[in-house]
Coordinates of C-alpha atoms and ligand atoms in Angstrom, one line a residue:
X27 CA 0.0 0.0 0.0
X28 CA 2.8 2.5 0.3
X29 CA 4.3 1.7 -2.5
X30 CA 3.0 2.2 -6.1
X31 CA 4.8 0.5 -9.3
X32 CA 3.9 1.1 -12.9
X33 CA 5.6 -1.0 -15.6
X34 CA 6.7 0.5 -18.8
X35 CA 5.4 4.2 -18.2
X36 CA 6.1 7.0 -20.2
X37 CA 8.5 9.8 -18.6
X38 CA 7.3 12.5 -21.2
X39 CA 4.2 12.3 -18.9
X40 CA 6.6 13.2 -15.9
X41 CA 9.2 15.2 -17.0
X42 CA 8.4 19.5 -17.8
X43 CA 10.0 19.2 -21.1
X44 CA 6.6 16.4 -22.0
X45 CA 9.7 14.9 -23.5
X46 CA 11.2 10.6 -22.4
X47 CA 10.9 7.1 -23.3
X48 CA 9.5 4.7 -21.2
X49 CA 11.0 3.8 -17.3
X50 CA 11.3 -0.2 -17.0
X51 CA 9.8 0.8 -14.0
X52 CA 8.3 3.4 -12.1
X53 CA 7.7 3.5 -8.0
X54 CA 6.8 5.9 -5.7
X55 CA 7.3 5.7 -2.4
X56 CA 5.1 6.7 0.1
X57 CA 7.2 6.4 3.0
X58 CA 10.6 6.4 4.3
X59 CA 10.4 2.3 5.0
X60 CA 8.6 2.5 1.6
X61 CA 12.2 3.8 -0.1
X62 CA 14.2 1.8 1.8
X63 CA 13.1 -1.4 1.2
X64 CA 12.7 -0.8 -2.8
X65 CA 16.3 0.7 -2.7
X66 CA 17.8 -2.5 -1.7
X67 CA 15.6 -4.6 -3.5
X68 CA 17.0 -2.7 -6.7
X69 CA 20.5 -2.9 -5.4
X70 CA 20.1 -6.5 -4.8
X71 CA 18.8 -7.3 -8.2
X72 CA 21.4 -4.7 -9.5
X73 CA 18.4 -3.1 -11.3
X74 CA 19.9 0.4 -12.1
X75 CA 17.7 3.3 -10.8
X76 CA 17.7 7.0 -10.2
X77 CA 15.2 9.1 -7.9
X78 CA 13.4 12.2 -9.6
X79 CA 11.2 15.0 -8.0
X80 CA 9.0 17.0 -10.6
X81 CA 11.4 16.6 -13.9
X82 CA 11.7 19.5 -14.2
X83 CA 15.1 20.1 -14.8
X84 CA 15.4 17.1 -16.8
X85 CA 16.1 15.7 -20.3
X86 CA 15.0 12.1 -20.6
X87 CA 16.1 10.3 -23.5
X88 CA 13.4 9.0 -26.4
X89 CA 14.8 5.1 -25.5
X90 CA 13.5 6.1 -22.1
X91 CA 15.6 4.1 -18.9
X92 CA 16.4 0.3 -18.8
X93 CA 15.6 1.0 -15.0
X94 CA 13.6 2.1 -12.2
X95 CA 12.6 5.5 -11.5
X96 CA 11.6 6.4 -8.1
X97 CA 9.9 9.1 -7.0
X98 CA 8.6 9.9 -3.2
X99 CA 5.3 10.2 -2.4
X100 CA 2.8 10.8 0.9
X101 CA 4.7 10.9 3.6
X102 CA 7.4 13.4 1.6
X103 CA 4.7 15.6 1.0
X104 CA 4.0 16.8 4.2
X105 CA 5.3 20.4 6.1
X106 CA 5.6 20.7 9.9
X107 CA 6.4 23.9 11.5
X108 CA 8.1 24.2 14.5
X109 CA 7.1 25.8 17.9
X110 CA 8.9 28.9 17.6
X111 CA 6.6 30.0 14.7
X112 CA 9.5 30.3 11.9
X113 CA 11.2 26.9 11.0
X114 CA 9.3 24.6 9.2
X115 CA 10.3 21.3 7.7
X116 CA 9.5 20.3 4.2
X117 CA 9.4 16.4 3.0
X118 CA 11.0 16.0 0.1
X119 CA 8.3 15.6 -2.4
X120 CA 6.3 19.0 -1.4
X121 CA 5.6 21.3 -4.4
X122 CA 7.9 24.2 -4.4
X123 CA 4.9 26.6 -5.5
X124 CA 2.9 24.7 -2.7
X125 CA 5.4 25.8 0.1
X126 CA 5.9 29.3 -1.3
X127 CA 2.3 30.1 -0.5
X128 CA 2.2 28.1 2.7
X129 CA 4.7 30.0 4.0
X130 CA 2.9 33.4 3.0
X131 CA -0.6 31.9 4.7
X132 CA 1.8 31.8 7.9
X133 CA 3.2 35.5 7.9
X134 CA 6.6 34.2 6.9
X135 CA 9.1 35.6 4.9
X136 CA 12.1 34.6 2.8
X137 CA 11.2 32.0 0.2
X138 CA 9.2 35.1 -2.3
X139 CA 12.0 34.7 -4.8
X140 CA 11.5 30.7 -5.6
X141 CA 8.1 32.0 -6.4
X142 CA 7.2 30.7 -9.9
X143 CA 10.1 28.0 -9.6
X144 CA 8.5 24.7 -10.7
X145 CA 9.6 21.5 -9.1
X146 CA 9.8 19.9 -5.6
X147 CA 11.5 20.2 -2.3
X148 CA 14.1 17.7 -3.0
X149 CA 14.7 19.0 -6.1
X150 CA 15.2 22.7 -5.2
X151 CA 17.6 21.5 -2.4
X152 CA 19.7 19.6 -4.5
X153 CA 20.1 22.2 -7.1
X154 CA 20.4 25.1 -4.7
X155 CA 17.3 26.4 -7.2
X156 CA 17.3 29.8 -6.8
X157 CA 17.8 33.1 -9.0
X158 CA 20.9 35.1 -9.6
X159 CA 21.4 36.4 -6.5
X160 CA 19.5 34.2 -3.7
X161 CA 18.8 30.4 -3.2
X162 CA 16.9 28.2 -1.2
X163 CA 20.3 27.1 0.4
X164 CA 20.7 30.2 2.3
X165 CA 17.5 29.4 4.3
X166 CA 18.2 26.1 5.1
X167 CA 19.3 24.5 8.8
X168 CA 18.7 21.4 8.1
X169 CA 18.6 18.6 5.7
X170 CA 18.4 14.9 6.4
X171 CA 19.3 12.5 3.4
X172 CA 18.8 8.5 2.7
X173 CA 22.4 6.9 2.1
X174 CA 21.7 3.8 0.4
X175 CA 22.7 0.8 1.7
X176 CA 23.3 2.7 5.5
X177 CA 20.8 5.2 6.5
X178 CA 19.1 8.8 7.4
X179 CA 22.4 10.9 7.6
X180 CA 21.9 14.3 9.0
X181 CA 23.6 17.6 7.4
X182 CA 23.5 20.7 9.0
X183 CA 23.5 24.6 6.8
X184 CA 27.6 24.0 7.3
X185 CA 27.9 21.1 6.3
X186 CA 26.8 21.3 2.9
X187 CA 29.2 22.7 0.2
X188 CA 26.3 25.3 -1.1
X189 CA 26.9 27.0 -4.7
X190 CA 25.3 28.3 -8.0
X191 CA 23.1 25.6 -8.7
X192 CA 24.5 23.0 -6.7
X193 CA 24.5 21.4 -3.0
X194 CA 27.7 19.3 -3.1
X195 CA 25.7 16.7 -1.7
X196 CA 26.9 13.3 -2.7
X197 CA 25.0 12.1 -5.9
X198 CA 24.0 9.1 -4.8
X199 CA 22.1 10.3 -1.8
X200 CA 18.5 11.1 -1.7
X201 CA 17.0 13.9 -0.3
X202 CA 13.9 13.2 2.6
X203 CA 13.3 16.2 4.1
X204 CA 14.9 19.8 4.8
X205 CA 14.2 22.4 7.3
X206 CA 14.0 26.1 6.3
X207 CA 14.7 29.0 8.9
X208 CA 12.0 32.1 7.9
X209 CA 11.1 35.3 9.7
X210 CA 8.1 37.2 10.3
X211 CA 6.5 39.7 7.8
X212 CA 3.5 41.7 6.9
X213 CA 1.7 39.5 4.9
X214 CA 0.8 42.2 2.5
X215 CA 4.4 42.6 1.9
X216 CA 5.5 39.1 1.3
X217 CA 2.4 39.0 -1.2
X218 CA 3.5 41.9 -2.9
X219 CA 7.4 40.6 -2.7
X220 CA 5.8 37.8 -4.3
X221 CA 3.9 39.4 -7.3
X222 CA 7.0 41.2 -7.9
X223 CA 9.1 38.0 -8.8
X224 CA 5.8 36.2 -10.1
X225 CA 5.4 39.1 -12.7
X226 CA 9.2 39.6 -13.6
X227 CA 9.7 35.9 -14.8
X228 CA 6.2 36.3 -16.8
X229 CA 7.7 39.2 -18.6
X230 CA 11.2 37.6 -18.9
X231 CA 10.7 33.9 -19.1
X232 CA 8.6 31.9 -21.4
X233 CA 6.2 30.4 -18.8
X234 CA 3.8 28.1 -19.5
X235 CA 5.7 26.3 -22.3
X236 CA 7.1 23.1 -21.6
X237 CA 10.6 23.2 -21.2
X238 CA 13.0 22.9 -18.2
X239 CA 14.1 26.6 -17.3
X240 CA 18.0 28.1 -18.1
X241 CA 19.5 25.1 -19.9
X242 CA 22.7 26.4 -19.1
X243 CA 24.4 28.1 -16.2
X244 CA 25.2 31.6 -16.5
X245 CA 29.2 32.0 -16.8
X246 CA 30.4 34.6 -13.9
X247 CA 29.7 38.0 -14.9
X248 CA 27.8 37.0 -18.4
X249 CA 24.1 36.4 -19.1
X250 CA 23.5 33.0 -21.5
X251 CA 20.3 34.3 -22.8
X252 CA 21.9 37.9 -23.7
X253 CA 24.5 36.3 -25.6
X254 CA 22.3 33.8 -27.4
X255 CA 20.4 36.7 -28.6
X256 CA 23.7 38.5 -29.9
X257 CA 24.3 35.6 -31.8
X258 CA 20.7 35.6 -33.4
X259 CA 19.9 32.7 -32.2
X260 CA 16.4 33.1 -30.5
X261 CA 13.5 31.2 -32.7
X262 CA 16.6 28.7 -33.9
X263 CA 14.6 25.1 -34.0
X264 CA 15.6 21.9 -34.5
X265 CA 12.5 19.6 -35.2
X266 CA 9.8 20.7 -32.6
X267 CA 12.8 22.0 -30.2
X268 CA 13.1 26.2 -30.2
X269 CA 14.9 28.7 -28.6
X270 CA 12.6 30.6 -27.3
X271 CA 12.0 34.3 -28.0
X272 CA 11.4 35.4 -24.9
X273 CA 14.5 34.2 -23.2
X274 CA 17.7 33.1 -24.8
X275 CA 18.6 30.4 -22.4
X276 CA 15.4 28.4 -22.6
X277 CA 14.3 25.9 -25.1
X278 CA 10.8 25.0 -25.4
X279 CA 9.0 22.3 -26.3
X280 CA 6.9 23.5 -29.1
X281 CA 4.9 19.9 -29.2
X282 CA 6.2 17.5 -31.3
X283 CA 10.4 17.4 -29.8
X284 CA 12.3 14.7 -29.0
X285 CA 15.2 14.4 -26.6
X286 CA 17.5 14.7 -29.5
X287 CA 15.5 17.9 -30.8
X288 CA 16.3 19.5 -27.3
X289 CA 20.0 18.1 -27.5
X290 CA 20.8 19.2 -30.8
X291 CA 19.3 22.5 -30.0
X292 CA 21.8 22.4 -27.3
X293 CA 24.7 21.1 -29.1
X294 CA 24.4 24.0 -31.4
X295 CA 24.6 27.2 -28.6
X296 CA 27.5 25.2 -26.8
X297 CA 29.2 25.3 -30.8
X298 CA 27.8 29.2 -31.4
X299 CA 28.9 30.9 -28.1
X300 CA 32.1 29.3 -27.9
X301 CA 32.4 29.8 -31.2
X302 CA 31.8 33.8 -30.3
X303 CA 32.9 34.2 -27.0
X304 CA 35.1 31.2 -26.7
X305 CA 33.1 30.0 -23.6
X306 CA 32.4 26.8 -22.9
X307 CA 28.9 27.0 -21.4
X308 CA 28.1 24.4 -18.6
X309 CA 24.4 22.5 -19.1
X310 CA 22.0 23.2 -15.8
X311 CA 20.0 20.6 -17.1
X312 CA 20.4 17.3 -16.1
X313 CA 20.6 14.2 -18.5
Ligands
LIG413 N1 18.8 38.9 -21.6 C1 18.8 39.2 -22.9 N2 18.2 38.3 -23.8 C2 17.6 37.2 -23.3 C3 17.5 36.9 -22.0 C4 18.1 37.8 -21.1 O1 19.4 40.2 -23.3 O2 17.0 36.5 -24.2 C5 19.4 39.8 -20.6 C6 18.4 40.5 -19.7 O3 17.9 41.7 -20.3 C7 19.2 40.8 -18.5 C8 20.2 39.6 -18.4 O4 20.2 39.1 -19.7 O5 19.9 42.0 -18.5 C9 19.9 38.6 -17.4 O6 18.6 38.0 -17.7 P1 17.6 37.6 -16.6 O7 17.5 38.6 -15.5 O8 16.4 37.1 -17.2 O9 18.2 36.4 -15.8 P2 19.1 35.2 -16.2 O10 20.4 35.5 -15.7 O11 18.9 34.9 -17.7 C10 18.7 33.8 -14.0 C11 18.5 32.4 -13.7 C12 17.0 32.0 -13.8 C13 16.2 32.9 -12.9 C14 16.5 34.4 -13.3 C15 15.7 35.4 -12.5 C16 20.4 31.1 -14.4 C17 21.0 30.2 -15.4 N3 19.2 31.5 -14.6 O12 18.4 34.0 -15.4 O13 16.9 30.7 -13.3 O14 14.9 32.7 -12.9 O15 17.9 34.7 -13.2 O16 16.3 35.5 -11.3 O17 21.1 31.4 -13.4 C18 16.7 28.4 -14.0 O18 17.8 28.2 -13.3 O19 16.1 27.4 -14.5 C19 16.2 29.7 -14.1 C20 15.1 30.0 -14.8

């Protein structure tokens, strides 16, 4: 009962792109005993398998994945906040937009600027997901992981190597839960904190089409989508894969692409800007 397998499923149907094969198999796991018991049974079998939130930072090949793919369910999808009225802990699987306007019912500030970020908890941790300038790293105290094969480990804020788009976390480690530090507001302030990052990505980002956000990070001091656009590059397309024209760093899905659509989109920005600039842009995206 707290654990749900599909054979054969489709990842386009889980993934923001609308974009992957078929998974050998799929299981969520609605508990923590749930996780740990299907982790070693896929160890043991030596079934290869990877965990994913929301996909959406993700670009899952058209043969799809000779595996299982396991995603966290119920009992990740729960908050708790803590007596003192600010800290609240967030299972892994809770909606990022979901806990943004949880938060806001409270009175708390601090989390406005992931407002509009798609994705889950355990995602947004292990990316650092964030914006330029702030990331959900900064308001975290605590984060407690599944190690295969051992256990819960425990990391405090210190002990995680936090950077642009990345936790350091070992890659192999799955994230449960993580507890954020907020502080008290006016409520009509974090709402219009909020409106104010909600309505700058709807003027800056294409939202609403499928794709996966930035593909690429943005080299210190440059902005991807800025040089994209200097090299007239915005509306490029390969099959139903397009740059968009709102923002040089995404790539949307305009129906019909494939996983190679996307990567050949890609292949030919990395060639282009380093062509240009001679940078060599690093993918956000994962593969
Ligand atoms: N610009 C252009 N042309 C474009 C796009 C941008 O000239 O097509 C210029 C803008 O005018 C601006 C500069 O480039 O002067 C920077 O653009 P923007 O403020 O839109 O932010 P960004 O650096 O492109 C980053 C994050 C986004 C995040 C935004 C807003 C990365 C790779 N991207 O984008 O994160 O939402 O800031 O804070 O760091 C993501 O990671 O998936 C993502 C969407």
């Amino acid at each position: 009962i707290d654990t749900d397998v599909i054979e054969h499923e489709r990842l386009a149907r889980h993934t923001s792109y609308r974009i992957g094969g078929k998974a050998a198999l799929f299981i969520t796991c609605h508990s923590y005993h749930a996780l740990r018991r299907a982790i070693e049974t896929l160890d043991r079998e030596q079934v290869p398998w990877v965990i994913i939130g929301r996909g959406s930072n993700l670009l899952v090949a058209d043969e799809g994945y000779e595996g299982a793919v396991v995603t966290l369910g119920r009992e990740f999808m729960r908050t708790v906040l803590a007596e003192d009225g600010r800290t609240l802990t967030a299972g892994a699987g809770v909606i990022l937009a979901r806990l943004v306007n949880e938060v806001y019912s409270k009175g708390l500030s601090g989390l406005e600027f992931a407002m509009g970020i798609p994705g889950t908890v355990g995602g947004a941790v292990s990316m650092n997901a964030g914006t330029r300038t702030e990331w959900i790293g900064s308001l975290i105290e605590d984060v407690m992981t599944y190690q295969p094969g051992r256990g819960m480990r425990h990391y405090a804020h210190d002990e995680i190597a936090w950077g642009y788009r990345e936790c350091g976390l070992p890659r192999d480690e799955i994230v449960l839960e993580a507890t954020l530090r907020l502080h008290p507001a006016d409520k009509a302030d974090i709402r219009e904190k909020m409106e104010r990052y909600l309505s700058r990505r709807r003027r800056t980002q294409p939202i609403g089409s499928a794709s996966c956000g930035s593909v690429f990070k943005n080299p210190p001091d440059r902005s991807v989508g800025k040089m994209v656009e200097d090299c007239g590059l915005k509306g490029f397309s390969v099959g139903g894969a397009e740059i968009s024209t709102v923002h040089g760093n995404f790539i949307v899905n305009t129906g019909t692409a494939t996983a190679s659509d996307v990567a050949a989109v890609i292949r030919h920005v990395y060639g282009k800007v380093r062509e240009a600039y001679g940078v060599e842009l690093q993918p956000e995206v994962k593969f």
